[in-house]
Structure formats: structure tokens, C-alpha cells
Short mmCIF file of N, CA and C in Angstrom, two decimals:
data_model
loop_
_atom_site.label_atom_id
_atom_site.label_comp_id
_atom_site.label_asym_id
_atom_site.label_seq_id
_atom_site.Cartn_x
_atom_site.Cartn_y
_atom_site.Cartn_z
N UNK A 1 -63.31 43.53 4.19
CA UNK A 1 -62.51 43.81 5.39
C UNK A 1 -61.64 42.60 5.68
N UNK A 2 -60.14 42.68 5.76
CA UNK A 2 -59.26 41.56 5.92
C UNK A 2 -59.70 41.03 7.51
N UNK A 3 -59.45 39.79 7.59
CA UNK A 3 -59.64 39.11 8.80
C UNK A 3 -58.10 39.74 9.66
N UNK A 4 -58.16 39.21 10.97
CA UNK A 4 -57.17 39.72 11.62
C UNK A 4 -57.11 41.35 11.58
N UNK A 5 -57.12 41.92 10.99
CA UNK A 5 -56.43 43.42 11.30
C UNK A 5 -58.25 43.72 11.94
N UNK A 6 -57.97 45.06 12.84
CA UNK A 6 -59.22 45.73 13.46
C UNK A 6 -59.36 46.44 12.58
N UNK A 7 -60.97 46.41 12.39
CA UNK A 7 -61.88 47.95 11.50
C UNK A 7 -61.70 49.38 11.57
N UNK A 8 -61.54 49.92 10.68
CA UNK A 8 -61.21 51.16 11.34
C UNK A 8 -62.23 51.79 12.01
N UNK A 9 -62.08 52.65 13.17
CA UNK A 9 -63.26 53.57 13.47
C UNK A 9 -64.27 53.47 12.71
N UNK A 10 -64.57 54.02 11.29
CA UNK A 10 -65.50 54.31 10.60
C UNK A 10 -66.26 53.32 9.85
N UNK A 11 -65.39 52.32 9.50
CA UNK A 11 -65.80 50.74 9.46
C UNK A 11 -66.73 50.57 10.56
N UNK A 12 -66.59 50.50 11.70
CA UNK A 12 -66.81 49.92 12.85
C UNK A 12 -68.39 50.66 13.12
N UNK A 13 -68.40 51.98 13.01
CA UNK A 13 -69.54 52.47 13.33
C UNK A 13 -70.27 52.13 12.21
N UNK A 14 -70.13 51.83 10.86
CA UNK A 14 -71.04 51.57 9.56
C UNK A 14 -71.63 50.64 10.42
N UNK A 15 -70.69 49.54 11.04
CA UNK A 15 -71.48 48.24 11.15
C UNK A 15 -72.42 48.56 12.27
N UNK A 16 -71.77 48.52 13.03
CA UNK A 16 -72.78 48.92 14.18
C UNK A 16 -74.18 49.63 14.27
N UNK A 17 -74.24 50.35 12.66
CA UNK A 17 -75.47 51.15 12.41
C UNK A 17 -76.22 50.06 11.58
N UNK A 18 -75.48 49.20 10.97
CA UNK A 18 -76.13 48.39 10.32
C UNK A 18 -77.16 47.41 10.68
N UNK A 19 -76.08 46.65 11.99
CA UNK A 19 -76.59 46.09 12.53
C UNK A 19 -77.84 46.04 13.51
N UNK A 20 -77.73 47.80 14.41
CA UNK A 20 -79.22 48.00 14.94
C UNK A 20 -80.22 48.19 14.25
N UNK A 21 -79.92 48.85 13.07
CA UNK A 21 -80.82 48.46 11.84
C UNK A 21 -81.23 47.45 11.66
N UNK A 22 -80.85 46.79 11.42
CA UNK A 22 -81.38 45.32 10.92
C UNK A 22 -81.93 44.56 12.10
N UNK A 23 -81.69 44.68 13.15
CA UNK A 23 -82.15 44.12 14.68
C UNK A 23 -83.61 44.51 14.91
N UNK A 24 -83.94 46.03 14.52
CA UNK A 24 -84.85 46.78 14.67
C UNK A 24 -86.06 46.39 13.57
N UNK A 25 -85.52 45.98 12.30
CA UNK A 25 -85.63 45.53 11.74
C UNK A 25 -86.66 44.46 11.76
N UNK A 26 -85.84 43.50 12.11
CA UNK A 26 -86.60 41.84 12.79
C UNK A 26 -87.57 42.17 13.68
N UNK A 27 -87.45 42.81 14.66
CA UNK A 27 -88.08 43.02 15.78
C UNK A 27 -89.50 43.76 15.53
N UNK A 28 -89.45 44.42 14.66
CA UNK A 28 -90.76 45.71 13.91
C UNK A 28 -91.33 44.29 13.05
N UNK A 29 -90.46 43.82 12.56
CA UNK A 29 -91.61 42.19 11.26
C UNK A 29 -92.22 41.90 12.33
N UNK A 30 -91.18 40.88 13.43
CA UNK A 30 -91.76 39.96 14.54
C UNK A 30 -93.62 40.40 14.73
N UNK A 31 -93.18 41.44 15.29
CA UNK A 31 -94.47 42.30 15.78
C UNK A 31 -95.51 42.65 15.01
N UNK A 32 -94.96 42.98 14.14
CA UNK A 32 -96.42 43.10 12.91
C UNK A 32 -97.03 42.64 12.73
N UNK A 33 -96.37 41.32 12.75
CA UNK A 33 -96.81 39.60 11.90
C UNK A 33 -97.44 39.05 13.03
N UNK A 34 -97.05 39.52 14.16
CA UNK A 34 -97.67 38.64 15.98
C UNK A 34 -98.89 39.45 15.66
N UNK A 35 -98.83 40.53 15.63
CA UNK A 35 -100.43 41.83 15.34
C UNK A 35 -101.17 41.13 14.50
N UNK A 36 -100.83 41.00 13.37
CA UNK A 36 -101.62 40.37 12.28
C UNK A 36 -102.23 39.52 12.48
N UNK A 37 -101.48 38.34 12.57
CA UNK A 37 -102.06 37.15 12.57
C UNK A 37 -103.18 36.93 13.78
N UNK A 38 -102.80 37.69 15.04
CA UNK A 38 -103.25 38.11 16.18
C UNK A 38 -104.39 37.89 15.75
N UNK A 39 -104.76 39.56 15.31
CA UNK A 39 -106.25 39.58 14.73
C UNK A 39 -107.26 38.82 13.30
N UNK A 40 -106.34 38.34 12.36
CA UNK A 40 -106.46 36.99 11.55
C UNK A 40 -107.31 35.99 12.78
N UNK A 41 -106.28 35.23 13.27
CA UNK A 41 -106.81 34.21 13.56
C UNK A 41 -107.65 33.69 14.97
N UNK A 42 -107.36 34.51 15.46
CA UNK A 42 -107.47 34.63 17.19
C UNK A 42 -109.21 35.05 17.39
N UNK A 43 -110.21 34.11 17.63
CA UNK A 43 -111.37 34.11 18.04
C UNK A 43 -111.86 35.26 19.30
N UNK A 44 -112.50 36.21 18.69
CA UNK A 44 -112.45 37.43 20.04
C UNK A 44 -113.42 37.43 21.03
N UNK A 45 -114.31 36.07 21.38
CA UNK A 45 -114.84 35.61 21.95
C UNK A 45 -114.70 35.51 23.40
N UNK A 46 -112.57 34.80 23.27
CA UNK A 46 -111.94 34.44 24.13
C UNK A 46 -112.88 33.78 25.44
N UNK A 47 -113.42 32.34 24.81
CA UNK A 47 -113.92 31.38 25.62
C UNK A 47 -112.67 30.82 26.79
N UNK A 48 -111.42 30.70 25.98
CA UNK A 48 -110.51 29.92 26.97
C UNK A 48 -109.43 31.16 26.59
N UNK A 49 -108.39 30.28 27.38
CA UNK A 49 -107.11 31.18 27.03
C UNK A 49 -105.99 30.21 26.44
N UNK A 50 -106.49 28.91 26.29
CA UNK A 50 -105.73 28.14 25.43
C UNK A 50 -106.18 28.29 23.32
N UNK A 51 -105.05 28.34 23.04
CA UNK A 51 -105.32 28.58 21.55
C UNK A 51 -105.85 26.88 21.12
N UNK A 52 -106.81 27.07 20.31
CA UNK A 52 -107.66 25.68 19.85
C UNK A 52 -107.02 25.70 18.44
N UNK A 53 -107.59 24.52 18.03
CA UNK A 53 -106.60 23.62 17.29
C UNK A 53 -106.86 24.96 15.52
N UNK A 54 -108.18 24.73 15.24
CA UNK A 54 -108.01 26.45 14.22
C UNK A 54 -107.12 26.96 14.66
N UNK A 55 -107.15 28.23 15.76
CA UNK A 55 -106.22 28.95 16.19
C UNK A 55 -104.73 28.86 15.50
N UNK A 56 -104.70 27.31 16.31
CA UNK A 56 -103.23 26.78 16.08
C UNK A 56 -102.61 26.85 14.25
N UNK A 57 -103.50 25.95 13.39
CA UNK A 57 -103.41 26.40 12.34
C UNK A 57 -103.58 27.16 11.61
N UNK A 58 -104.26 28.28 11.74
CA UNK A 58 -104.43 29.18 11.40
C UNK A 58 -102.88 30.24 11.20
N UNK A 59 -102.62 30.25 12.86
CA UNK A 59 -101.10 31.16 13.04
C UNK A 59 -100.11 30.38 11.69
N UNK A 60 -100.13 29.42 11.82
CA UNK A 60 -98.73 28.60 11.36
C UNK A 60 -99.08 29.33 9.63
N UNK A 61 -100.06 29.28 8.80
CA UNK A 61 -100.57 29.15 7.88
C UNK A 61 -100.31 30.95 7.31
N UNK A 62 -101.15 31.58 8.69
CA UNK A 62 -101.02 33.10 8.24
C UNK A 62 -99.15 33.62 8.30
N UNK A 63 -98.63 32.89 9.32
CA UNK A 63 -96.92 33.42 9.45
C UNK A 63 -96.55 33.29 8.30
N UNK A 64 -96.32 32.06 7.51
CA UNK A 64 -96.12 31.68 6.55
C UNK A 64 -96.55 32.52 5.03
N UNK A 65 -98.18 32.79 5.11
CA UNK A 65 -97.99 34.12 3.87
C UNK A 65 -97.38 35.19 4.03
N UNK A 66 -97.75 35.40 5.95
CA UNK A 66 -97.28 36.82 5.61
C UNK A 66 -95.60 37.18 5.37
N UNK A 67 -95.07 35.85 5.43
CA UNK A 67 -93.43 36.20 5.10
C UNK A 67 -93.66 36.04 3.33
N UNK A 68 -94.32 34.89 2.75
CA UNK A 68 -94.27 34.83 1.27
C UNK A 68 -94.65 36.44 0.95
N UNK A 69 -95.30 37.15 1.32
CA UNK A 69 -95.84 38.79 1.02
C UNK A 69 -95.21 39.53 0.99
N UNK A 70 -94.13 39.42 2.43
CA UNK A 70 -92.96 40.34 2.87
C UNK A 70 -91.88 40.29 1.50
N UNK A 71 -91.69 38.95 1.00
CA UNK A 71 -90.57 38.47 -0.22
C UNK A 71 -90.87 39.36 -1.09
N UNK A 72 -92.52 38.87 -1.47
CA UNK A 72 -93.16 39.16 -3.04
C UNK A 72 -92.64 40.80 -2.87
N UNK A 73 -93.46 41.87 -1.80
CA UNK A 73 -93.11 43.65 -2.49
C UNK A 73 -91.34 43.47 -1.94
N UNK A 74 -91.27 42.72 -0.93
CA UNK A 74 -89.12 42.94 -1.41
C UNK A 74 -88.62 43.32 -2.65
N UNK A 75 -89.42 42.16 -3.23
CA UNK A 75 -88.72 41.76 -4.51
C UNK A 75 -89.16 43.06 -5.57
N UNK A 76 -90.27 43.39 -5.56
CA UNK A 76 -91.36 44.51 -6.57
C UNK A 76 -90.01 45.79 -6.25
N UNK A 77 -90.06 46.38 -4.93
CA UNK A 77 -89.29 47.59 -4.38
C UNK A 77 -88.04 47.57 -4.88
N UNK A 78 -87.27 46.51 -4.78
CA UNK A 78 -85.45 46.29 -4.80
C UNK A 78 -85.45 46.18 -6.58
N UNK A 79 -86.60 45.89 -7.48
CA UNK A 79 -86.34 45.66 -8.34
C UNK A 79 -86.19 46.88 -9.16
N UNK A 80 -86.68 48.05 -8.68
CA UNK A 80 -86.97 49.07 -9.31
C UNK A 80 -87.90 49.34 -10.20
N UNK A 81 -88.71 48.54 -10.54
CA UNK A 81 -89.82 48.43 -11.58
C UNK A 81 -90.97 49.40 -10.32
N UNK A 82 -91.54 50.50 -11.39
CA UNK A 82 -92.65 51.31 -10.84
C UNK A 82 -94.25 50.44 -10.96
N UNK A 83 -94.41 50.72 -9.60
CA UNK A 83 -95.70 49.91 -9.18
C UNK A 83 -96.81 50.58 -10.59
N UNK A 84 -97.51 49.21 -10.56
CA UNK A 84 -98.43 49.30 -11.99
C UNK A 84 -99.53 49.91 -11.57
N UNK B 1 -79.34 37.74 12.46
CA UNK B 1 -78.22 38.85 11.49
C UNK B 1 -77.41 37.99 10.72
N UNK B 2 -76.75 38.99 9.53
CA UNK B 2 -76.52 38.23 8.62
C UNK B 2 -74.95 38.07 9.01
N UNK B 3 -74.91 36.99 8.09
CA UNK B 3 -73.27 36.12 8.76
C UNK B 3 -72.30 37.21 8.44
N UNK B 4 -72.55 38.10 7.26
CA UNK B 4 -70.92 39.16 7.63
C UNK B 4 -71.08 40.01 8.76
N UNK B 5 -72.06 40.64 8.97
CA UNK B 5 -72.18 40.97 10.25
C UNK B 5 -71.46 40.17 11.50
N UNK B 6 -71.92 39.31 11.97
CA UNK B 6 -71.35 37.86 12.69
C UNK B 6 -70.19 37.56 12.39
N UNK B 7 -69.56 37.37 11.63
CA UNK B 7 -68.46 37.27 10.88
C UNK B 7 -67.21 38.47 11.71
N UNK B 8 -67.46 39.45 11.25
CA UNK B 8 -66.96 40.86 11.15
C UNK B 8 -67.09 41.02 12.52
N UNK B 9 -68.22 40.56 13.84
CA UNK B 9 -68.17 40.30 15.04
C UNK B 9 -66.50 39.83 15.26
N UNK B 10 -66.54 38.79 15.12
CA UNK B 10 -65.49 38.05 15.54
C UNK B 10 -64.06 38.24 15.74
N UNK B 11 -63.86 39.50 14.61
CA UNK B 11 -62.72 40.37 15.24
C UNK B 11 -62.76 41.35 15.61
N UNK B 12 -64.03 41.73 16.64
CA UNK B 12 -63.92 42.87 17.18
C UNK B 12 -63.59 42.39 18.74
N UNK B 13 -62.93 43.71 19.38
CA UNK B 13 -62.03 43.86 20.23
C UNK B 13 -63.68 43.57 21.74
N UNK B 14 -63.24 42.88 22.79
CA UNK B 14 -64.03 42.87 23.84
C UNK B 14 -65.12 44.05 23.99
N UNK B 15 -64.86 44.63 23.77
CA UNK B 15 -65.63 46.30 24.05
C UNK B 15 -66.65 46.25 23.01
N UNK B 16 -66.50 45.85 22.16
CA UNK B 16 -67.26 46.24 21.03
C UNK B 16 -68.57 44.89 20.89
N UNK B 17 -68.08 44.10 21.52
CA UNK B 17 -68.87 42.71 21.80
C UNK B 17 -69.51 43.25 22.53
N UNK B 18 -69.32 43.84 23.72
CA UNK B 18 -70.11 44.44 24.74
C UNK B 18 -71.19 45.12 24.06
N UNK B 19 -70.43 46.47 23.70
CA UNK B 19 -70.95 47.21 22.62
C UNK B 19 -72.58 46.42 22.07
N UNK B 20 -72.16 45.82 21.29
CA UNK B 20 -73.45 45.21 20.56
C UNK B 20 -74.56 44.56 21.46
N UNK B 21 -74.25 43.84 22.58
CA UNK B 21 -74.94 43.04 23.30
C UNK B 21 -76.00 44.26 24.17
N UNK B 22 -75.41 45.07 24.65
CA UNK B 22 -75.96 46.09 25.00
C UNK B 22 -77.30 46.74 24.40
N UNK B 23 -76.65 46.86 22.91
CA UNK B 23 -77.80 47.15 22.16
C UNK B 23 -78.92 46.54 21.72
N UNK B 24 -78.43 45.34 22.07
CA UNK B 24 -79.71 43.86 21.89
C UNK B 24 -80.84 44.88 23.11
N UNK B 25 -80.02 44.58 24.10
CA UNK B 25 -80.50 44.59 25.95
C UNK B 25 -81.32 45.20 25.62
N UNK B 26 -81.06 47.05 25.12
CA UNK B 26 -81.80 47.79 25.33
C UNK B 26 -83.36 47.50 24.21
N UNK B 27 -83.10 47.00 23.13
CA UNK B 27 -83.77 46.98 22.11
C UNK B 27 -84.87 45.78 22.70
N UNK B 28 -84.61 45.14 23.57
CA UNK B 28 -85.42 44.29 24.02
C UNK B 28 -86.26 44.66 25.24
N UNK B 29 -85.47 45.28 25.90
CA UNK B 29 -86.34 46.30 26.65
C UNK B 29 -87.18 47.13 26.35
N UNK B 30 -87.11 47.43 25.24
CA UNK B 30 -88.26 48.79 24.37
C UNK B 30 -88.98 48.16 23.84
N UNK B 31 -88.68 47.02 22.90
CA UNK B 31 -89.70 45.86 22.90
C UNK B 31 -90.69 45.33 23.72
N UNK B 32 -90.08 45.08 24.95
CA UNK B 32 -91.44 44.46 26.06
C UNK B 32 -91.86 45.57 26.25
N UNK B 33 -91.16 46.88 26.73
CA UNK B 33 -92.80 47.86 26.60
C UNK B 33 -93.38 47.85 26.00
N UNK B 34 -93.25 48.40 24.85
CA UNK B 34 -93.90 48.62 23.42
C UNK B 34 -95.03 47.29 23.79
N UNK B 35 -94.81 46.02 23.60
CA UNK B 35 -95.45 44.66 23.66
C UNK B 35 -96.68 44.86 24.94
N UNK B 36 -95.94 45.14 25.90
CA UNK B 36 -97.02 45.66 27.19
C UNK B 36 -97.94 46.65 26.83
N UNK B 37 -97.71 47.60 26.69
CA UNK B 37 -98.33 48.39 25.61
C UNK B 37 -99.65 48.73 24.80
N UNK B 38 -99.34 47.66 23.84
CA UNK B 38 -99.99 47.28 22.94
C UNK B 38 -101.45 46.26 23.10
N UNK B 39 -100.78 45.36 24.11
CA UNK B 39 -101.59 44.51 24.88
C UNK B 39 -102.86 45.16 25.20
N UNK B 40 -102.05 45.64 26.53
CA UNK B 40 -103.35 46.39 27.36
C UNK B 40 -104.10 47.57 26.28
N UNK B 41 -103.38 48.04 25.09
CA UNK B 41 -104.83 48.84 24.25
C UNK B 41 -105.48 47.42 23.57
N UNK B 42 -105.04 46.30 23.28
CA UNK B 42 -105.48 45.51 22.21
C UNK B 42 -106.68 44.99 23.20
N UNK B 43 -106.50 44.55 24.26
CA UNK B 43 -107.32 43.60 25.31
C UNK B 43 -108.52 44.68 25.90
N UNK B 44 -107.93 46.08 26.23
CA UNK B 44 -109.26 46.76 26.81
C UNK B 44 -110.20 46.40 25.53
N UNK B 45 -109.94 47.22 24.63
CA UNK B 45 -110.29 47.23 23.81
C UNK B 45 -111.52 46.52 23.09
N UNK B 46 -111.04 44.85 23.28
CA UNK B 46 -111.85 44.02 22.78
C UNK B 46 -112.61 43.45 24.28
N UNK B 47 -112.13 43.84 25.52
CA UNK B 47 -113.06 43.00 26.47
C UNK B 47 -114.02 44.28 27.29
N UNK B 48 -113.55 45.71 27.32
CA UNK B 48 -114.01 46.09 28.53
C UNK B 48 -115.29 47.53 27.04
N UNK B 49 -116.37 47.32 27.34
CA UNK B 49 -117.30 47.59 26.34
C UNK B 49 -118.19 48.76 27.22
N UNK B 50 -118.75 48.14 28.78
CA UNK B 50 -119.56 49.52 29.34
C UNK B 50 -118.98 49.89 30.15
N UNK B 51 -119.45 50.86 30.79
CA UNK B 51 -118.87 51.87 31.93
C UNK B 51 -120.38 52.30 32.91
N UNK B 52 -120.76 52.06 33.07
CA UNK B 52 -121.61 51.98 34.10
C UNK B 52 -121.07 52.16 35.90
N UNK B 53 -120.02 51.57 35.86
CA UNK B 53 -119.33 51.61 37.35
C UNK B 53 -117.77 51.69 36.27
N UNK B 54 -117.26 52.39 37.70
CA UNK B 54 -115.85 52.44 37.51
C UNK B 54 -114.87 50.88 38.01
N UNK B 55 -115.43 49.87 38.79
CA UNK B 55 -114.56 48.68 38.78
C UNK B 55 -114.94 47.98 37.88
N UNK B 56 -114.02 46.95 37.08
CA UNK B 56 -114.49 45.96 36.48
C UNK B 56 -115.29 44.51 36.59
N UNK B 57 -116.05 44.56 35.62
CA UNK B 57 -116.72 42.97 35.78
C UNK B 57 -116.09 41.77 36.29
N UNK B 58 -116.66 40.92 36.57
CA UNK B 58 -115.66 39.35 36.65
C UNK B 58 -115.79 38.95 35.22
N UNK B 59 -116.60 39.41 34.46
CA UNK B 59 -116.58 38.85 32.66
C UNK B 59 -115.60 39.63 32.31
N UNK B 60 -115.59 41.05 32.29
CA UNK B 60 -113.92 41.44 31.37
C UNK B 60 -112.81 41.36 32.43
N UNK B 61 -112.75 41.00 33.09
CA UNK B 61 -111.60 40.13 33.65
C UNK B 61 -111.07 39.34 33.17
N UNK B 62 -111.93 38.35 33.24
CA UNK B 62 -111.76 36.63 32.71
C UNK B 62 -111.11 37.43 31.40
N UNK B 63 -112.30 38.03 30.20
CA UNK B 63 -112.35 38.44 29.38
C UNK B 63 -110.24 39.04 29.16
N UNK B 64 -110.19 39.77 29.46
CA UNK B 64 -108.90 40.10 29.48
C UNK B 64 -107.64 39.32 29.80
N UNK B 65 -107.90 38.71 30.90
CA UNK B 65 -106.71 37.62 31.10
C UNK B 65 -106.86 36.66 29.96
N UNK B 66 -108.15 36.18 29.30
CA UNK B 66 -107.57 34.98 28.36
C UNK B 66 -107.07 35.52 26.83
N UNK B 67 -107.05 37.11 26.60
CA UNK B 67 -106.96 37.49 25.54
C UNK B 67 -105.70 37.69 25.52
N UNK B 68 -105.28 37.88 26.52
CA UNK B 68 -103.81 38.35 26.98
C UNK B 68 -102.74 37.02 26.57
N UNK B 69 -103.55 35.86 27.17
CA UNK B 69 -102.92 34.45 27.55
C UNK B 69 -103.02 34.05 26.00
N UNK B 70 -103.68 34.38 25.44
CA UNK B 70 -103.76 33.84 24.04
C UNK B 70 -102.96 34.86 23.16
N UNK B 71 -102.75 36.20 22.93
CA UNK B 71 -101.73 36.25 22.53
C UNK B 71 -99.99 36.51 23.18
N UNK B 72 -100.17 36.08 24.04
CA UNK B 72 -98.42 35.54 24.39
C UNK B 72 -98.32 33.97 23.94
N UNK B 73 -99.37 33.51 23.97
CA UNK B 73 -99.27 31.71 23.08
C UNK B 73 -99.03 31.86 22.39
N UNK B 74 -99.57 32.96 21.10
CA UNK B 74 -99.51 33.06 19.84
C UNK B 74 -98.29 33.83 19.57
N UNK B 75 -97.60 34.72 19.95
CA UNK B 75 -96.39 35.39 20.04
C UNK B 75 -95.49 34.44 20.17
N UNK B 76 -95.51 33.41 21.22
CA UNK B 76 -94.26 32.18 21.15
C UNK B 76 -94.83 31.42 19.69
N UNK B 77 -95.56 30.93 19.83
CA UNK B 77 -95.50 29.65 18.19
C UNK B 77 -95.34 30.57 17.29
N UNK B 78 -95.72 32.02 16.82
CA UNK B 78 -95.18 32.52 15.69
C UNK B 78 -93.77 33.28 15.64
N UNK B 79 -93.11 33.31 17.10
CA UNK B 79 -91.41 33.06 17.10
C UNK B 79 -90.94 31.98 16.63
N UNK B 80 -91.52 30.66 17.08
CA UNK B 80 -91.22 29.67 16.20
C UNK B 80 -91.43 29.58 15.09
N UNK B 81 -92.03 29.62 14.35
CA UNK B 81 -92.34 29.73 12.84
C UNK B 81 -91.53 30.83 12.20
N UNK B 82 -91.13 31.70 13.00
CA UNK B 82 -90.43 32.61 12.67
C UNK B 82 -88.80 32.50 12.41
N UNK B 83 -88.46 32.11 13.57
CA UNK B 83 -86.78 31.44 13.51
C UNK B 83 -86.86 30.13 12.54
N UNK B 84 -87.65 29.57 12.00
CA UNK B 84 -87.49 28.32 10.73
C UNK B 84 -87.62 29.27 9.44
N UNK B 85 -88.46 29.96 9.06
CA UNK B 85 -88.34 30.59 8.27
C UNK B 85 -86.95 31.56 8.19
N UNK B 86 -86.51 32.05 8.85
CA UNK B 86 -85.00 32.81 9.06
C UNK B 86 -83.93 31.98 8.89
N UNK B 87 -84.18 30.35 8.76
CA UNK B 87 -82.68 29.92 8.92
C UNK B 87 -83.06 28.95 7.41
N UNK B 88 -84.02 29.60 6.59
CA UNK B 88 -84.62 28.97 5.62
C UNK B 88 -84.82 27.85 5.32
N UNK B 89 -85.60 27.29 6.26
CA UNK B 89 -85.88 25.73 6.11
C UNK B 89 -87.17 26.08 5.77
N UNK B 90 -87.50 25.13 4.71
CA UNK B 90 -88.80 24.54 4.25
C UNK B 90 -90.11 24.33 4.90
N UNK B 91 -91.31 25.41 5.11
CA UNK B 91 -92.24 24.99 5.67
C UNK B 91 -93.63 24.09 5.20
N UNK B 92 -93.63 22.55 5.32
CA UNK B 92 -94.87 21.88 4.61
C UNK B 92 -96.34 23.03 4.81
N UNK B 93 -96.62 22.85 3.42
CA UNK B 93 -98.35 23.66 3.70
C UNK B 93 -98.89 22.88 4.70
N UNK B 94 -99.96 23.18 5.42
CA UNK B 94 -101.05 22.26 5.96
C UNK B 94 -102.42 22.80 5.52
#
């Protein structure tokens, strides 16, 4: 799409679909990964309501695979190779 | 979002800026429900166990407010961890 000139209509709505897509997107990971790790790491005891220092590392540690995970089947799916 | 997206922002006409921001709004709004939501099944769930009386204990009280308080802690630090990973910077193992 040239800079300066406006999108056409139909341009314009691609993006716009794209983009709540992809917004929706982020927002559905965010949450998954807050769920996950949630129940990963989060002591259901709930002595305090401050996260303790496990806790703490724990989240940082589980966010972190669970995006390396998210990559790894990216990569399996987009590649087209049929799951073994 | 990705920079042609952003990009391709930049020459759109006032309206259409609107346009998009709007759609954040709402998407964030369906979000904190959804998030509210989820909570209150995740927290009964794990704090409120008998039914014997219809008011609650002062234990699943407590019980609930710190489960609650602990994951909105955990929802902010794994936004953070989240926006470093998105702008692909390097996270040290620990």
C-alpha cells in the first residue's frame, strides 16, 4: 500500500479485521498464560495474599516456557509437516 | 501489533483512528468481565468447600480475598514478562 494516498474501502476493512484479530489474539494468550501459570505456580493454601519469593519465580520461569511452547507448535502448524 | 499494521495506521484519516481505539475500548471491556468472571469461579472454587449455612466463613473470606489478591499480582508481573517477550528482548533463565 503506497504511503500518502488513502486505502481503499476494502483495504481498510481487511485491516481492520486483521487487526481485531490479532488484538483478540494477544488478549486470549495474555489470559491463558495468567490461567496457567495461575494454577502452576500459585500455592492454594493462600496463607497471604502477597506472592512469595517461589511464587515469584516460578511465574517468571513458567511465562517464559509457556511462550517457548507457543513458538515450538507455531512453528510444527505453519510448517505444514503432519503431526507424528 | 505488528508495525505494518501501525504503519498503515498512520495514514488513516481521523475517523478511522477513532475507529480502532474504540475497538481496543470495547475489547478491554469484555476482557475485565470475562477476567471478573473467571475469578470469582476460580476463587469460590478453591476457598468456599461446605455449605452448612448460607453466609460465609471469616476463613473463606480471608480465603478468597487473598486468592483474588494473588492472582491480580500475578496477572501484573506476567504482563510484564509479557510485553519483554513481545518487543523480543532476551529473557536470562533463573
Amino acid at each position: 500500500m503506497a504511503s500518502n494516498i488513502s486505502p481503499s474501502a476494502f483495504d481498510k476493512e481487511q485491516i481492520f479485521g486483521m487487526a481485531e484479530k490479532e488484538m483478540e489474539y494477544r488478549v486470549e494468550l495474555f489470559n491463558k498464560m495468567t490461567q496457567t501459570c495461575f494454577n502452576k505456580c500459585v500455592d492454594n493454601r493462600y496463607k497471604e495474599s502477597e506472592l512469595n519469593m517461589g511464587e515469584n519465580s516460578c511465574i517468571d520461569r513458567c511465562v517464559s516456557k509457556y511462550w517457548h511452547v507457543t513458538n515450538l507448535i507455531g512453528q510444527l502448524l505453519g510448517s505444514g509437516k503432519p503431526a507424528m | 501489533m505488528d508495525k505494518n499494521i501501525i504503519s498503515d495506521l498512520d495514514n488513516f484519516p481521523e475517523e478511522d483512528k477513532q475507529r480502532m481505539s474504540t475497538m481496543a475500548d470495547q475489547l478491554q471491556i469484555r476482557d475485565s468481565l470475562r477476567m471478573y468472571n473467571s475469578l470469582v469461579e476460580k476463587c469460590f472454587k478453591e476457598c468456599v468447600n461446605t455449605f452448612y449455612r448460607k453466609s460465609m466463613t471469616k476463613q473463606e473470606e480471608t480465603c478468597v480475598l487473598r486468592c483474588a489478591q494473588k492472582y491480580l499480582r500475578l496477572s501484573m508481573q506476567v504482563g510484564l514478562r509479557f510485553s519483554d517477550l513481545n518487543q523480543g528482548s532476551s529473557t536470562t533463565d533463573k
